[in-house]
Amino acid sequence: MRAILLGAPGAGKGTQAEDIKQYYNCAHISTGDMLRVNIKAGTELGKKAKAFMDSGGLVPDDVIIGMIEERLEAPDCANGFLLDGCPRTVPQAEALLELLDKMNCPLDVVFLFEVDDEIVVSRLTNRRTCDKCGKITNLLYHHGENCDCGGILQQRDDDKEEVIRKRLAVYHTQTAPLIDWYERKGILRRLDGKRDRSAIFDDIKVMFPE
Ligand code: AMP
């Protein structure tokens, strides 16, 4: 499967990506995760990206496109890939189209996760990441300050409410135009992102039989 997971931050893309990756055996590419790895490692790319991310804005298109180009050439993408959180702008989508044409591997499908803003705010203000095993937990469903592995649950800097509202505004102005863009190409499939993980995954399996 060669797919894009499109939707607001907190719409459930990362959660579904775990199930899709396992079932369809394809690479999970989260540009947000790649940027955070670069920030942690103190790379030049990470230094460039940090201020944009902390403020809830987007990292410049040329940085993202260069990063994706290199990643898609990795061997684990040969059997398919899931782009999670990318593209986020029309210029990124255009560059991706050109790149995939050149590689002779067109996109199969774009899954759009539809969720109301207030659900996103509630989910993200309660989202935590374990500092030890990296597992993502939500305080709406998990009690206590520790992960099951004993690690400490930490909140991402950009998961504070004020930054979330900014990220949502950026999504509506810069990323949402991609919905029409992919709809016109006939590959957009809509998912009701309010439902639980397994119900959404069942829809995906029907929309894209193995
Ligand atoms: P995410 O983990 O997908 O929510 O991304 C976290 C942050 O990384 C975003 O708020 C942006 O600042 C940045 N980011 C991730 N992917 C992209 C992208 N494709 N284009 C621009 N900025 C991105």
Tab-separated table of C-alpha atoms in Angstrom, residues 2-126:
chain	number	residue	atom	x	y	z
A	2	ARG	CA	1.279	3.469	-0.882
A	3	ALA	CA	-0.852	5.833	1.152
A	4	ILE	CA	-1.112	9.260	2.699
A	5	LEU	CA	-2.788	9.729	6.071
A	6	LEU	CA	-4.374	13.169	5.973
A	7	GLY	CA	-6.115	14.965	8.837
A	8	ALA	CA	-5.719	17.469	11.637
A	9	PRO	CA	-3.167	16.889	14.393
A	10	GLY	CA	-4.722	14.443	16.859
A	11	ALA	CA	-7.120	12.994	14.276
A	12	GLY	CA	-5.743	9.488	14.886
A	13	LYS	CA	-3.290	9.115	11.991
A	14	GLY	CA	-0.404	7.786	14.101
A	15	THR	CA	-2.597	5.237	15.871
A	16	GLN	CA	-3.988	3.853	12.607
A	17	ALA	CA	-0.510	3.878	11.089
A	18	GLU	CA	0.596	1.263	13.645
A	19	ASP	CA	-2.178	-1.144	12.576
A	20	ILE	CA	-1.820	-0.450	8.845
A	21	LYS	CA	1.939	-0.893	8.959
A	22	GLN	CA	1.614	-4.296	10.569
A	23	TYR	CA	-1.242	-5.573	8.398
A	24	TYR	CA	-0.003	-4.311	5.007
A	25	ASN	CA	3.711	-4.605	5.815
A	26	CYS	CA	4.719	-1.125	4.719
A	27	ALA	CA	7.012	1.594	6.067
A	28	HIS	CA	5.531	4.215	8.430
A	29	ILE	CA	6.935	7.643	7.667
A	30	SER	CA	5.991	10.358	10.139
A	31	THR	CA	7.660	13.651	9.264
A	32	GLY	CA	6.888	14.952	12.786
A	33	ASP	CA	8.746	11.976	14.319
A	34	MET	CA	11.672	12.446	11.913
A	35	LEU	CA	11.926	16.116	12.863
A	36	ARG	CA	11.787	15.322	16.598
A	37	VAL	CA	14.605	12.761	16.169
A	38	ASN	CA	16.674	15.466	14.455
A	39	ILE	CA	15.969	17.972	17.242
A	40	LYS	CA	16.996	15.448	19.900
A	41	ALA	CA	20.192	14.612	18.013
A	42	GLY	CA	20.989	18.325	17.580
A	43	THR	CA	21.405	18.117	13.771
A	44	GLU	CA	21.399	21.186	11.514
A	45	LEU	CA	17.989	20.122	10.208
A	46	GLY	CA	16.679	19.860	13.761
A	47	LYS	CA	18.006	23.332	14.618
A	48	LYS	CA	16.256	24.759	11.552
A	49	ALA	CA	12.954	23.046	12.396
A	50	LYS	CA	12.690	23.643	16.154
A	51	ALA	CA	11.389	27.196	16.299
A	52	PHE	CA	8.698	26.494	13.687
A	53	MET	CA	7.542	23.413	15.580
A	54	ASP	CA	7.541	25.053	19.017
A	55	SER	CA	5.317	27.845	17.741
A	56	GLY	CA	2.857	25.444	16.060
A	57	GLY	CA	3.783	26.629	12.544
A	58	LEU	CA	5.005	24.550	9.617
A	59	VAL	CA	8.610	23.734	8.816
A	60	PRO	CA	9.531	25.183	5.371
A	61	ASP	CA	8.582	23.047	2.365
A	62	ASP	CA	12.143	22.659	1.018
A	63	VAL	CA	13.319	21.104	4.317
A	64	ILE	CA	10.433	18.614	4.305
A	65	ILE	CA	10.727	17.716	0.627
A	66	GLY	CA	14.470	16.994	0.918
A	67	MET	CA	13.855	14.821	3.962
A	68	ILE	CA	11.056	12.834	2.306
A	69	GLU	CA	12.968	12.313	-0.918
A	70	GLU	CA	15.797	10.640	0.960
A	71	ARG	CA	13.434	8.572	3.145
A	72	LEU	CA	11.364	7.176	0.248
A	73	GLU	CA	14.509	5.747	-1.324
A	74	ALA	CA	15.174	3.513	1.718
A	75	PRO	CA	14.744	-0.246	1.102
A	76	ASP	CA	11.896	-0.623	3.590
A	77	CYS	CA	9.662	1.492	1.303
A	78	ALA	CA	9.880	-1.043	-1.548
A	79	ASN	CA	6.746	-2.858	-0.356
A	80	GLY	CA	4.817	0.370	0.229
A	81	PHE	CA	4.712	3.314	2.621
A	82	LEU	CA	2.397	5.380	4.750
A	83	LEU	CA	3.042	9.085	4.847
A	84	ASP	CA	1.749	10.367	8.181
A	85	GLY	CA	1.592	14.168	8.475
A	86	CYS	CA	3.008	14.810	5.019
A	87	PRO	CA	2.242	16.515	2.683
A	88	ARG	CA	0.878	19.464	4.656
A	89	THR	CA	0.804	22.079	1.889
A	90	VAL	CA	-0.070	22.110	-1.816
A	91	PRO	CA	3.584	22.736	-2.847
A	92	GLN	CA	4.582	19.644	-0.817
A	93	ALA	CA	1.872	17.600	-2.573
A	94	GLU	CA	3.085	18.811	-5.976
A	95	ALA	CA	6.703	17.955	-5.145
A	96	LEU	CA	5.652	14.536	-3.862
A	97	LEU	CA	3.707	13.818	-7.045
A	98	GLU	CA	6.733	14.682	-9.135
A	99	LEU	CA	8.990	12.554	-6.955
A	100	LEU	CA	6.720	9.490	-7.036
A	101	ASP	CA	6.312	9.858	-10.831
A	102	LYS	CA	10.073	9.845	-11.161
A	103	MET	CA	10.296	6.740	-8.968
A	104	ASN	CA	7.484	5.140	-10.964
A	105	CYS	CA	5.419	4.358	-7.873
A	106	PRO	CA	2.132	6.259	-7.854
A	107	LEU	CA	0.030	6.741	-4.730
A	108	ASP	CA	-2.805	4.241	-4.187
A	109	VAL	CA	-4.949	6.107	-1.703
A	110	VAL	CA	-5.276	9.117	0.599
A	111	PHE	CA	-7.171	8.401	3.833
A	112	LEU	CA	-8.775	11.499	5.320
A	113	PHE	CA	-9.455	11.364	9.087
A	114	GLU	CA	-12.426	13.646	9.840
A	115	VAL	CA	-12.660	14.859	13.458
A	116	ASP	CA	-14.065	18.021	15.073
A	117	ASP	CA	-11.595	20.550	16.485
A	118	GLU	CA	-12.867	20.223	20.063
A	119	ILE	CA	-12.207	16.462	20.038
A	120	VAL	CA	-8.678	17.189	18.816
A	121	VAL	CA	-8.064	19.682	21.637
A	122	SER	CA	-9.296	17.226	24.238
A	123	ARG	CA	-7.242	14.340	22.825
A	124	LEU	CA	-4.024	16.319	22.435
A	125	THR	CA	-4.038	18.114	25.780
A	126	ASN	CA	-4.253	14.629	27.336
